[in-house]
GROMACS .gro file of C-alpha atoms in nm:
model
  506
    1MET     CA    1  -3.799  -6.389   6.888
    2CYS     CA    2  -3.715  -6.757   6.814
    3GLY     CA    3  -3.513  -6.838   6.502
    4GLY     CA    4  -3.473  -6.473   6.396
    5ASP     CA    5  -3.200  -6.204   6.367
    6VAL     CA    6  -3.218  -5.941   6.639
    7ASP     CA    7  -3.190  -5.663   6.367
    8GLU     CA    8  -3.526  -5.771   6.240
    9ASP     CA    9  -3.672  -5.647   6.566
   10ASN     CA   10  -3.515  -5.298   6.550
   11ALA     CA   11  -3.728  -4.988   6.510
   12TRP     CA   12  -3.625  -4.811   6.185
   13VAL     CA   13  -3.658  -4.463   6.033
   14ASN     CA   14  -3.587  -4.324   5.684
   15LEU     CA   15  -3.515  -3.949   5.653
   16THR     CA   16  -3.564  -3.869   5.285
   17SER     CA   17  -3.530  -3.488   5.314
   18ALA     CA   18  -3.478  -3.203   5.556
   19SER     CA   19  -3.527  -2.840   5.455
   20ARG     CA   20  -3.559  -2.495   5.605
   21VAL     CA   21  -3.911  -2.345   5.587
   22PRO     CA   22  -4.049  -2.020   5.728
   23THR     CA   23  -4.192  -2.195   6.034
   24GLY     CA   24  -3.892  -2.413   6.115
   25VAL     CA   25  -3.730  -2.728   5.968
   26GLN     CA   26  -3.941  -2.962   5.759
   27VAL     CA   27  -3.852  -3.334   5.760
   28LYS     CA   28  -3.991  -3.606   5.532
   29GLY     CA   29  -3.956  -3.982   5.563
   30SER     CA   30  -4.109  -4.296   5.714
   31ALA     CA   31  -4.069  -4.505   6.032
   32GLY     CA   32  -4.175  -4.843   6.176
   33ASP     CA   33  -4.107  -5.122   6.426
   34PRO     CA   34  -4.178  -5.494   6.361
   35ASP     CA   35  -4.268  -5.533   6.728
   36ALA     CA   36  -4.479  -5.221   6.755
   37THR     CA   37  -4.813  -5.249   6.921
   38THR     CA   38  -4.872  -4.873   6.907
   39SER     CA   39  -4.748  -4.584   6.702
   40VAL     CA   40  -4.373  -4.547   6.670
   41GLN     CA   41  -4.228  -4.247   6.849
   42VAL     CA   42  -3.958  -4.044   6.664
   43ILE     CA   43  -3.706  -3.815   6.840
   44ALA     CA   44  -3.575  -3.516   6.635
   45LYS     CA   45  -3.240  -3.347   6.704
   46ILE     CA   46  -3.051  -3.063   6.536
   47SER     CA   47  -2.675  -3.087   6.589
   48GLY     CA   48  -2.733  -3.319   6.883
   49VAL     CA   49  -2.992  -3.107   7.062
   50GLU     CA   50  -3.343  -3.243   7.084
   51VAL     CA   51  -3.597  -3.011   6.924
   52GLY     CA   52  -3.909  -3.228   6.934
   53ARG     CA   53  -4.084  -3.570   6.922
   54PHE     CA   54  -4.369  -3.701   6.712
   55SER     CA   55  -4.553  -4.031   6.659
   56VAL     CA   56  -4.596  -4.224   6.334
   57ALA     CA   57  -4.809  -4.527   6.261
   58SER     CA   58  -4.564  -4.813   6.213
   59GLY     CA   59  -4.458  -4.841   5.849
   60SER     CA   60  -4.612  -4.508   5.750
   61ALA     CA   61  -4.468  -4.196   5.583
   62PHE     CA   62  -4.456  -3.862   5.759
   63ILE     CA   63  -4.404  -3.490   5.696
   64ARG     CA   64  -4.336  -3.285   6.006
   65THR     CA   65  -4.217  -2.930   6.080
   66LEU     CA   66  -3.981  -2.897   6.373
   67PRO     CA   67  -3.872  -2.590   6.568
   68ALA     CA   68  -3.557  -2.441   6.417
   69ARG     CA   69  -3.227  -2.385   6.597
   70TYR     CA   70  -2.874  -2.318   6.475
   71GLY     CA   71  -2.707  -2.634   6.354
   72ASP     CA   72  -2.567  -2.831   6.062
   73THR     CA   73  -2.728  -3.176   6.090
   74VAL     CA   74  -3.083  -3.305   6.142
   75CYS     CA   75  -3.121  -3.653   6.292
   76LEU     CA   76  -3.430  -3.868   6.360
   77THR     CA   77  -3.428  -4.169   6.595
   78ALA     CA   78  -3.710  -4.429   6.605
   79VAL     CA   79  -3.783  -4.544   6.964
   80ASN     CA   80  -3.785  -4.927   6.972
   81GLN     CA   81  -4.069  -5.135   7.119
   82GLY     CA   82  -4.004  -5.486   7.247
   83ALA     CA   83  -3.695  -5.665   7.126
   84GLY     CA   84  -3.424  -5.478   6.933
   85VAL     CA   85  -3.302  -5.119   6.940
   86GLY     CA   86  -3.402  -4.791   6.777
   87GLU     CA   87  -3.219  -4.682   6.460
   88THR     CA   88  -3.115  -4.324   6.369
   89ALA     CA   89  -3.112  -4.149   6.029
   90CYS     CA   90  -2.941  -3.809   5.966
   91ARG     CA   91  -2.925  -3.540   5.698
   92THR     CA   92  -2.683  -3.250   5.664
   93LEU     CA   93  -2.865  -2.915   5.672
   94ALA     CA   94  -2.733  -2.573   5.764
   95VAL     CA   95  -3.008  -2.432   5.979
   96ARG     CA   96  -2.970  -2.053   5.990
   97PHE     CA   97  -3.180  -1.748   6.081
   98ASP     CA   98  -2.990  -1.472   5.898
   99PRO     CA   99  -3.115  -1.351   5.558
  100PHE     CA  100  -2.948  -1.482   5.243
  101GLY     CA  101  -2.964  -1.397   4.873
  102SER     CA  102  -2.770  -1.280   4.570
  103PHE     CA  103  -2.656  -0.944   4.427
  104ASP     CA  104  -2.694  -1.052   4.065
  105GLU     CA  105  -2.622  -0.739   3.863
  106LEU     CA  106  -2.466  -0.394   3.880
  107SER     CA  107  -2.446  -0.245   3.532
  108PRO     CA  108  -2.400   0.111   3.398
  109GLY     CA  109  -2.639   0.281   3.159
  110PRO     CA  110  -2.775   0.617   3.047
  111SER     CA  111  -3.058   0.599   3.303
  112GLY     CA  112  -2.828   0.512   3.593
  113LEU     CA  113  -2.680   0.205   3.757
  114ARG     CA  114  -2.902  -0.103   3.746
  115VAL     CA  115  -2.904  -0.287   4.081
  116ARG     CA  116  -3.068  -0.631   4.070
  117GLY     CA  117  -3.087  -0.939   4.293
  118TRP     CA  118  -3.295  -1.120   4.556
  119VAL     CA  119  -3.305  -1.187   4.934
  120ILE     CA  120  -3.493  -1.424   5.167
  121ASP     CA  121  -3.521  -1.434   5.545
  122PRO     CA  122  -3.545  -1.798   5.659
  123ASP     CA  123  -3.801  -1.702   5.924
  124THR     CA  124  -4.067  -1.566   5.688
  125ALA     CA  125  -4.209  -1.607   5.341
  126SER     CA  126  -4.289  -1.237   5.326
  127PRO     CA  127  -4.076  -0.996   5.118
  128LEU     CA  128  -3.775  -0.853   5.298
  129THR     CA  129  -3.647  -0.495   5.318
  130VAL     CA  130  -3.305  -0.416   5.172
  131SER     CA  131  -3.089  -0.105   5.204
  132VAL     CA  132  -2.877   0.016   4.912
  133ARG     CA  133  -2.559   0.219   4.963
  134VAL     CA  134  -2.366   0.392   4.684
  135ASP     CA  135  -2.004   0.484   4.756
  136GLY     CA  136  -2.066   0.440   5.129
  137ARG     CA  137  -2.376   0.659   5.148
  138LEU     CA  138  -2.730   0.530   5.200
  139HIS     CA  139  -2.923   0.572   4.876
  140THR     CA  140  -3.254   0.403   4.957
  141ALA     CA  141  -3.432   0.124   5.144
  142LEU     CA  142  -3.699  -0.076   4.965
  143VAL     CA  143  -3.903  -0.394   4.995
  144ALA     CA  144  -3.763  -0.672   4.777
  145SER     CA  145  -4.096  -0.792   4.635
  146THR     CA  146  -4.026  -0.829   4.262
  147THR     CA  147  -4.132  -1.173   4.137
  148ARG     CA  148  -3.842  -1.406   4.060
  149THR     CA  149  -3.953  -1.738   3.913
  150ASP     CA  150  -3.602  -1.879   3.943
  151VAL     CA  151  -3.602  -1.811   4.317
  152ALA     CA  152  -3.947  -1.970   4.356
  153ALA     CA  153  -3.821  -2.282   4.180
  154SER     CA  154  -3.519  -2.310   4.410
  155TYR     CA  155  -3.702  -2.222   4.733
  156PRO     CA  156  -4.067  -2.330   4.685
  157ALA     CA  157  -4.154  -2.286   5.053
  158TYR     CA  158  -4.082  -1.913   5.025
  159GLY     CA  159  -4.236  -1.829   4.688
  160GLY     CA  160  -4.088  -1.595   4.430
  161ASP     CA  161  -4.169  -1.244   4.556
  162HIS     CA  162  -3.821  -1.164   4.686
  163GLY     CA  163  -3.645  -0.976   4.405
  164PHE     CA  164  -3.514  -0.621   4.389
  165ASP     CA  165  -3.448  -0.430   4.067
  166LEU     CA  166  -3.384  -0.054   4.072
  167LEU     CA  167  -3.195   0.225   3.893
  168VAL     CA  168  -2.953   0.439   4.091
  169PRO     CA  169  -2.855   0.781   3.947
  170ALA     CA  170  -2.476   0.811   3.924
  171ALA     CA  171  -2.225   1.051   3.774
  172ARG     CA  172  -1.948   0.949   3.537
  173GLY     CA  173  -1.675   0.743   3.706
  174ASP     CA  174  -1.626   0.440   3.931
  175HIS     CA  175  -1.894   0.354   4.187
  176THR     CA  176  -1.929   0.086   4.455
  177VAL     CA  177  -2.279  -0.034   4.545
  178CYS     CA  178  -2.360  -0.244   4.852
  179VAL     CA  179  -2.691  -0.417   4.938
  180THR     CA  180  -2.789  -0.525   5.291
  181ALA     CA  181  -3.083  -0.756   5.372
  182LEU     CA  182  -3.255  -0.649   5.696
  183ASN     CA  183  -3.324  -0.940   5.931
  184VAL     CA  184  -3.667  -1.040   6.065
  185GLY     CA  185  -3.700  -1.225   6.396
  186VAL     CA  186  -3.400  -1.422   6.519
  187GLY     CA  187  -3.069  -1.344   6.347
  188VAL     CA  188  -2.880  -1.041   6.218
  189ASP     CA  189  -2.872  -0.839   5.896
  190THR     CA  190  -2.680  -0.983   5.602
  191ALA     CA  191  -2.459  -0.771   5.378
  192LEU     CA  192  -2.435  -0.916   5.029
  193PRO     CA  193  -2.092  -0.883   4.861
  194CYS     CA  194  -2.050  -0.530   4.720
  195ARG     CA  195  -1.994  -0.467   4.350
  196THR     CA  196  -1.805  -0.195   4.160
  197VAL     CA  197  -1.875  -0.056   3.814
  198THR     CA  198  -1.762   0.232   3.593
  199GLN     CA  199  -2.045   0.463   3.491
  200GLY     CA  200  -2.025   0.650   3.163
  201GLY     CA  201  -2.157   0.994   3.083
  202ALA     CA  202  -2.220   1.242   2.809
  203PRO     CA  203  -1.909   1.313   2.599
  204VAL     CA  204  -1.716   1.632   2.668
  205ILE     CA  205  -1.566   1.847   2.392
  206ASP     CA  206  -1.260   2.002   2.557
  207HIS     CA  207  -1.101   2.151   2.244
  208PHE     CA  208  -1.281   2.331   1.961
  209LEU     CA  209  -1.065   2.530   1.718
  210VAL     CA  210  -1.163   2.707   1.398
  211ARG     CA  211  -0.897   2.902   1.210
  212ALA     CA  212  -0.833   3.040   0.865
  213PRO     CA  213  -0.476   2.932   0.783
  214ASP     CA  214  -0.255   3.152   0.568
  215TYR     CA  215  -0.263   2.962   0.243
  216PRO     CA  216  -0.275   3.040  -0.130
  217THR     CA  217  -0.637   2.923  -0.149
  218PRO     CA  218  -0.918   3.000   0.100
  219ARG     CA  219  -0.991   2.732   0.359
  220MET     CA  220  -1.102   2.679   0.719
  221GLU     CA  221  -0.954   2.427   0.959
  222VAL     CA  222  -1.209   2.276   1.200
  223ASP     CA  223  -1.063   2.076   1.490
  224VAL     CA  224  -1.293   1.917   1.753
  225ARG     CA  225  -1.151   1.696   2.027
  226VAL     CA  226  -1.357   1.486   2.270
  227GLY     CA  227  -1.156   1.459   2.590
  228THR     CA  228  -1.363   1.168   2.722
  229ARG     CA  229  -1.293   0.972   2.399
  230ASP     CA  230  -1.637   0.808   2.409
  231ALA     CA  231  -1.839   0.987   2.142
  232THR     CA  232  -2.044   0.768   1.910
  233GLN     CA  233  -2.102   1.064   1.678
  234VAL     CA  234  -1.964   1.414   1.631
  235SER     CA  235  -2.170   1.656   1.421
  236VAL     CA  236  -2.041   1.986   1.284
  237TRP     CA  237  -2.251   2.253   1.112
  238ARG     CA  238  -2.163   2.585   0.950
  239GLY     CA  239  -2.341   2.919   0.962
  240PRO     CA  240  -2.283   3.290   0.897
  241THR     CA  241  -2.313   3.403   1.261
  242PRO     CA  242  -2.252   3.253   1.608
  243ASN     CA  243  -2.629   3.203   1.630
  244GLY     CA  244  -2.667   3.031   1.293
  245PRO     CA  245  -2.874   2.945   1.102
  246TRP     CA  246  -2.684   2.617   1.085
  247THR     CA  247  -2.651   2.406   0.773
  248ASP     CA  248  -2.423   2.135   0.646
  249TRP     CA  249  -2.166   2.245   0.392
  250PRO     CA  250  -2.174   2.096   0.040
  251THR     CA  251  -2.021   1.758   0.118
  252PRO     CA  252  -2.174   1.564   0.411
  253HIS     CA  253  -1.995   1.649   0.735
  254SER     CA  254  -2.278   1.620   0.985
  255THR     CA  255  -2.151   1.293   1.135
  256TRP     CA  256  -1.811   1.160   1.235
  257SER     CA  257  -1.752   0.822   1.399
  258ASN     CA  258  -1.414   0.883   1.567
  259PRO     CA  259  -1.478   0.864   1.946
  260ALA     CA  260  -1.196   1.109   2.018
  261GLY     CA  261  -1.302   1.392   1.790
  262TYR     CA  262  -1.331   1.542   1.443
  263TRP     CA  263  -1.095   1.719   1.205
  264GLU     CA  264  -1.174   1.863   0.863
  265MET     CA  265  -1.044   2.125   0.623
  266ASP     CA  266  -1.338   2.317   0.478
  267LEU     CA  267  -1.237   2.408   0.123
  268THR     CA  268  -1.576   2.553   0.026
  269VAL     CA  269  -1.518   2.900   0.176
  270ASP     CA  270  -1.448   3.232   0.004
  271TRP     CA  271  -1.193   3.504   0.068
  272GLY     CA  272  -1.281   3.781   0.312
  273ARG     CA  273  -1.582   3.618   0.479
  274THR     CA  274  -1.663   3.513   0.834
  275TYR     CA  275  -1.769   3.153   0.893
  276CYS     CA  276  -1.901   3.006   1.218
  277TYR     CA  277  -1.910   2.640   1.318
  278LEU     CA  278  -2.114   2.452   1.576
  279ALA     CA  279  -2.002   2.112   1.706
  280THR     CA  280  -2.196   1.852   1.908
  281ALA     CA  281  -2.066   1.522   2.044
  282TYR     CA  282  -2.314   1.242   2.120
  283ASN     CA  283  -2.325   0.905   2.291
  284ALA     CA  284  -2.589   0.695   2.466
  285TYR     CA  285  -2.566   0.910   2.781
  286GLY     CA  286  -2.628   1.246   2.618
  287SER     CA  287  -2.454   1.519   2.420
  288HIS     CA  288  -2.230   1.822   2.460
  289THR     CA  289  -2.238   2.138   2.247
  290PRO     CA  290  -1.982   2.409   2.332
  291PRO     CA  291  -2.032   2.768   2.208
  292ALA     CA  292  -1.994   2.825   1.836
  293VAL     CA  293  -1.652   2.932   1.706
  294CYS     CA  294  -1.598   3.175   1.417
  295ALA     CA  295  -1.306   3.283   1.199
  296THR     CA  296  -1.257   3.511   0.899
  297THR     CA  297  -1.064   3.429   0.584
  298TRP     CA  298  -0.821   3.671   0.426
  299ALA     CA  299  -1.003   3.936   0.220
  300GLY     CA  300  -0.932   3.846  -0.140
  301ALA     CA  301  -1.099   4.162  -0.262
  302TYR     CA  302  -0.789   4.352  -0.158
  303PRO     CA  303  -0.483   4.328  -0.380
  304GLN     CA  304  -0.180   4.108  -0.344
  305PRO     CA  305   0.170   4.255  -0.325
  306ALA     CA  306   0.325   4.304  -0.669
  307ARG     CA  307   0.673   4.245  -0.813
  308VAL     CA  308   0.774   4.009  -0.533
  309GLY     CA  309   1.130   3.886  -0.570
  310ALA     CA  310   1.458   3.802  -0.402
  311THR     CA  311   1.797   3.967  -0.448
  312GLY     CA  312   2.135   3.914  -0.293
  313VAL     CA  313   2.067   3.541  -0.261
  314SER     CA  314   2.351   3.361  -0.083
  315ASP     CA  315   2.382   3.015   0.065
  316THR     CA  316   2.241   3.136   0.403
  317SER     CA  317   2.034   3.450   0.331
  318MET     CA  318   1.825   3.641   0.079
  319MET     CA  319   1.672   3.989   0.051
  320LEU     CA  320   1.298   3.983  -0.027
  321SER     CA  321   1.139   4.290  -0.187
  322TRP     CA  322   0.792   4.384  -0.315
  323ASP     CA  323   0.564   4.677  -0.398
  324ASP     CA  324   0.324   4.793  -0.128
  325VAL     CA  325  -0.048   4.799  -0.211
  326ALA     CA  326  -0.092   5.173  -0.149
  327MET     CA  327  -0.421   5.111   0.036
  328GLY     CA  328  -0.319   5.220   0.382
  329GLU     CA  329  -0.205   4.881   0.505
  330ALA     CA  330  -0.107   4.878   0.872
  331GLU     CA  331   0.131   4.585   0.849
  332TRP     CA  332   0.281   4.314   0.632
  333ARG     CA  333   0.290   3.955   0.749
  334LEU     CA  334   0.555   3.717   0.614
  335VAL     CA  335   0.485   3.350   0.686
  336ARG     CA  336   0.737   3.065   0.654
  337SER     CA  337   0.678   2.710   0.779
  338GLY     CA  338   0.859   2.618   1.097
  339VAL     CA  339   0.949   2.970   1.216
  340PRO     CA  340   0.751   3.253   1.380
  341ASP     CA  341   0.568   3.491   1.147
  342VAL     CA  342   0.748   3.815   1.065
  343VAL     CA  343   0.533   4.128   1.106
  344LEU     CA  344   0.654   4.446   0.936
  345ALA     CA  345   0.502   4.792   0.977
  346GLY     CA  346   0.323   4.908   0.665
  347THR     CA  347   0.440   5.215   0.469
  348PRO     CA  348   0.158   5.282   0.221
  349GLY     CA  349   0.244   5.481  -0.086
  350THR     CA  350   0.622   5.460  -0.045
  351GLY     CA  351   0.677   5.206  -0.322
  352ARG     CA  352   0.911   4.915  -0.247
  353MET     CA  353   0.924   4.711   0.076
  354SER     CA  354   1.212   4.481   0.170
  355HIS     CA  355   1.313   4.230   0.437
  356LEU     CA  356   1.637   4.037   0.487
  357VAL     CA  357   1.585   3.665   0.566
  358THR     CA  358   1.883   3.501   0.738
  359GLY     CA  359   1.975   3.169   0.900
  360LEU     CA  360   1.895   2.963   0.590
  361GLN     CA  361   2.053   2.640   0.468
  362PRO     CA  362   2.261   2.619   0.148
  363GLY     CA  363   2.103   2.469  -0.162
  364THR     CA  364   1.753   2.472  -0.011
  365GLN     CA  365   1.422   2.599  -0.141
  366TYR     CA  366   1.214   2.814   0.098
  367CYS     CA  367   0.849   2.906   0.043
  368PHE     CA  368   0.673   3.214   0.181
  369LEU     CA  369   0.328   3.371   0.217
  370LEU     CA  370   0.320   3.751   0.206
  371GLY     CA  371   0.011   3.961   0.268
  372ALA     CA  372  -0.101   4.309   0.373
  373ARG     CA  373  -0.330   4.368   0.672
  374SER     CA  374  -0.516   4.662   0.823
  375PRO     CA  375  -0.800   4.696   1.072
  376GLY     CA  376  -1.108   4.552   0.905
  377TRP     CA  377  -0.938   4.380   0.612
  378ALA     CA  378  -0.661   4.145   0.512
  379GLY     CA  379  -0.524   4.119   0.163
  380ASN     CA  380  -0.505   3.805  -0.046
  381PRO     CA  381  -0.164   3.651   0.035
  382TYR     CA  382   0.102   3.597  -0.227
  383PHE     CA  383   0.276   3.257  -0.232
  384PHE     CA  384   0.630   3.225  -0.369
  385CYS     CA  385   0.945   3.014  -0.330
  386GLN     CA  386   1.317   3.086  -0.363
  387TRP     CA  387   1.629   2.869  -0.352
  388THR     CA  388   1.943   2.955  -0.160
  389ALA     CA  389   2.278   2.915  -0.329
  390LYS     CA  390   2.465   2.588  -0.298
  391ALA     CA  391   2.766   2.596  -0.065
  392ALA     CA  392   3.095   2.636  -0.248
  393ALA     CA  393   3.247   2.331  -0.083
  394ASP     CA  394   3.037   2.068   0.089
  395PRO     CA  395   3.249   1.771   0.204
  396THR     CA  396   2.939   1.552   0.262
  397THR     CA  397   2.790   1.599  -0.083
  398LEU     CA  398   2.806   1.302  -0.318
  399GLN     CA  399   3.030   1.090  -0.095
  400GLY     CA  400   2.983   0.715  -0.126
  401VAL     CA  401   2.768   0.738  -0.436
  402ALA     CA  402   2.913   0.421  -0.584
  403ALA     CA  403   2.731   0.222  -0.314
  404MET     CA  404   2.391   0.375  -0.400
  405ASN     CA  405   2.319   0.207  -0.736
  406LEU     CA  406   1.940   0.168  -0.777
  407TRP     CA  407   1.687   0.032  -1.024
  408ASN     CA  408   1.441   0.291  -1.153
  409CYS     CA  409   1.124   0.080  -1.139
  410ASP     CA  410   0.785   0.063  -0.973
  411PRO     CA  411   0.618  -0.275  -0.899
  412ARG     CA  412   0.273  -0.113  -0.926
  413GLY     CA  413   0.343  -0.002  -1.283
  414ARG     CA  414   0.325   0.374  -1.234
  415ALA     CA  415   0.566   0.611  -1.400
  416GLY     CA  416   0.821   0.781  -1.180
  417THR     CA  417   0.926   1.146  -1.177
  418VAL     CA  418   1.291   1.213  -1.256
  419TRP     CA  419   1.492   1.487  -1.082
  420SER     CA  420   1.855   1.573  -1.139
  421THR     CA  421   2.103   1.838  -1.031
  422ASP     CA  422   2.178   2.135  -1.252
  423ALA     CA  423   2.514   2.305  -1.297
  424ASN     CA  424   2.469   2.486  -0.963
  425GLY     CA  425   2.384   2.169  -0.772
  426ARG     CA  426   2.010   2.249  -0.748
  427TRP     CA  427   1.748   1.981  -0.803
  428VAL     CA  428   1.551   2.025  -1.124
  429ARG     CA  429   1.242   1.826  -1.225
  430GLN     CA  430   1.322   1.667  -1.560
  431GLY     CA  431   0.992   1.485  -1.625
  432ALA     CA  432   0.851   1.134  -1.601
  433LEU     CA  433   1.023   0.807  -1.679
  434PRO     CA  434   0.880   0.622  -1.979
  435ASN     CA  435   0.632   0.354  -1.873
  436SER     CA  436   0.851   0.098  -2.047
  437LEU     CA  437   1.107   0.150  -1.772
  438VAL     CA  438   0.874   0.139  -1.472
  439ALA     CA  439   0.576  -0.081  -1.562
  440GLY     CA  440   0.611  -0.450  -1.491
  441ALA     CA  441   0.985  -0.508  -1.523
  442CYS     CA  442   1.283  -0.330  -1.373
  443GLY     CA  443   1.569  -0.202  -1.581
  444PRO     CA  444   1.859   0.041  -1.579
  445ALA     CA  445   1.769   0.409  -1.602
  446THR     CA  446   1.905   0.448  -1.952
  447SER     CA  447   1.660   0.726  -2.034
  448ALA     CA  448   1.680   0.921  -1.710
  449PRO     CA  449   1.802   1.278  -1.759
  450ALA     CA  450   2.096   1.335  -1.532
  451ALA     CA  451   2.381   1.566  -1.453
  452ARG     CA  452   2.749   1.487  -1.479
  453VAL     CA  453   2.923   1.551  -1.147
  454THR     CA  454   3.275   1.496  -1.023
  455LEU     CA  455   3.312   1.278  -0.714
  456PRO     CA  456   3.590   1.304  -0.458
  457GLY     CA  457   3.899   1.154  -0.614
  458GLY     CA  458   3.824   1.296  -0.957
  459ARG     CA  459   3.586   1.022  -1.084
  460THR     CA  460   3.303   1.157  -1.303
  461THR     CA  461   2.956   0.994  -1.287
  462THR     CA  462   2.594   1.064  -1.374
  463LEU     CA  463   2.327   1.109  -1.101
  464ALA     CA  464   1.949   1.120  -1.115
  465VAL     CA  465   1.672   1.090  -0.855
  466VAL     CA  466   1.349   0.907  -0.938
  467VAL     CA  467   1.037   0.967  -0.723
  468VAL     CA  468   0.779   0.685  -0.750
  469ASP     CA  469   0.471   0.706  -0.522
  470GLY     CA  470   0.672   0.892  -0.260
  471ARG     CA  471   0.973   0.658  -0.265
  472TYR     CA  472   1.307   0.799  -0.368
  473CYS     CA  473   1.551   0.614  -0.595
  474VAL     CA  474   1.903   0.738  -0.661
  475ALA     CA  475   2.065   0.623  -0.985
  476ASP     CA  476   2.442   0.634  -1.017
  477ASP     CA  477   2.542   0.591  -1.384
  478PRO     CA  478   2.232   0.509  -1.595
  479TYR     CA  479   2.424   0.231  -1.770
  480ASP     CA  480   2.484   0.042  -1.446
  481ALA     CA  481   2.245  -0.256  -1.405
  482ASN     CA  482   2.293  -0.309  -1.029
  483CYS     CA  483   2.024  -0.074  -0.896
  484ARG     CA  484   1.751  -0.143  -0.637
  485VAL     CA  485   1.464   0.049  -0.476
  486TRP     CA  486   1.503   0.206  -0.132
  487GLN     CA  487   1.182   0.251   0.066
  488THR     CA  488   1.316   0.524   0.298
  489PRO     CA  489   1.675   0.622   0.217
  490PRO     CA  490   1.804   0.757   0.550
  491THR     CA  491   2.048   1.005   0.396
  492LEU     CA  492   1.855   1.132   0.095
  493GLY     CA  493   1.697   1.476   0.110
  494ASP     CA  494   1.369   1.569  -0.052
  495PRO     CA  495   1.431   1.653  -0.420
  496LYS     CA  496   1.084   1.807  -0.452
  497GLY     CA  497   1.224   2.122  -0.289
  498ILE     CA  498   0.989   2.136   0.010
  499THR     CA  499   1.234   2.084   0.294
  500GLU     CA  500   1.584   1.967   0.193
  501ASN     CA  501   1.725   1.970  -0.155
  502ARG     CA  502   2.086   1.861  -0.135
  503LEU     CA  503   2.188   1.504  -0.208
  504LEU     CA  504   2.345   1.382   0.116
  505LEU     CA  505   2.494   1.036   0.085
  506GLY     CA  506   2.707   0.981   0.392
   0.00000   0.00000   0.00000
């Protein structure tokens, strides 16, 4: 062609798209040749292998479906007519025959494990069959035909009827679920990536205790523990027999939000009666109700022991004595915190009973419960306390007191309780500090009753203990203005006489 560029004579082709469709590979574009006298022929190749030819009127658009074969590129070449050469246009496209899809969800729930996703076989627009395995075992095979509009939007040539959504029954614990799409035509099955989830279950009550503790007033301890620690509610009811009828007791106790269990002290019981309790733990998966548990309180209708006292009290022992109840008691039970109960054979009608308690600590108060029992009844227990004598020489007592100066004050403005030692070294409750000393401002314990004691070395001082909201303050010399509050004094015993009653300042 005179006066022209040879490129102007080339046959050209534009490949605007290439996509996989059920019947093959669909290509869209246009082709032409300036020198064409007939239709332009186009050669189609996938990864270099010719898969077909078709003709296009020069300068016209085309949509054609080509046979599919494995490959990663689709190229079209326009065959030139006359002067020039034919040009080639290519698009990247993974042409495959194996099914593909997505395992979108594996979630636990009360109805089972939800398994949801979608699959497509490139060779067909029809729904595909999938197999579902749970923990390595085949659970089911089903046709994935649930409508998925998102899939239809992404793969319009295949439509949207390719979803699967099912519930798989599963016990509590970890489970692995795998989904396989079964191939149609050319290709092989495709296993989607497996997923693992932890399935819940109904809560399990593995500990249910009801007991009537030995105590001066009637009460029932109810202890429910949920071993699975996943309860959303624990309900406890009370009734007269193991079969009910069940009611709530006076204050609401029918619900409890602790996932690990329930504990309550029922103070609305009477002496000498049997009470039964029924517990149920709930969550979204179900509930668990173990058999009812019953217990009987001590029978208050039967008398307490009389003239209970202690003789021969030393720093490490004491002799307890009391009158028997003369009602044919089979045994006496002596209860002291922290040690095994002492059971003594009953001797009805003989008058006085006695028991020697040994292994005690000097200067310490001990509290006891004493009650008579026989088959079919238990007497109302008697509660009493007794101090041991203070050791004659205690090298640790009152050492280093000069370093324990404290203010007797309470920043919350509540009066403190003052304790001091008596002539025998025992702690005695003296009363409350005046509010003027403990409310708002701190000051020396000028009004605190105290005891004069002699320290090592012969120095005489005054000591008092102030208890304010459970914090202990030791005051050395009420006229000393260098005191401060100790939250938890590591060497101070408990002046209330429950556990340790000597002042130990090491």
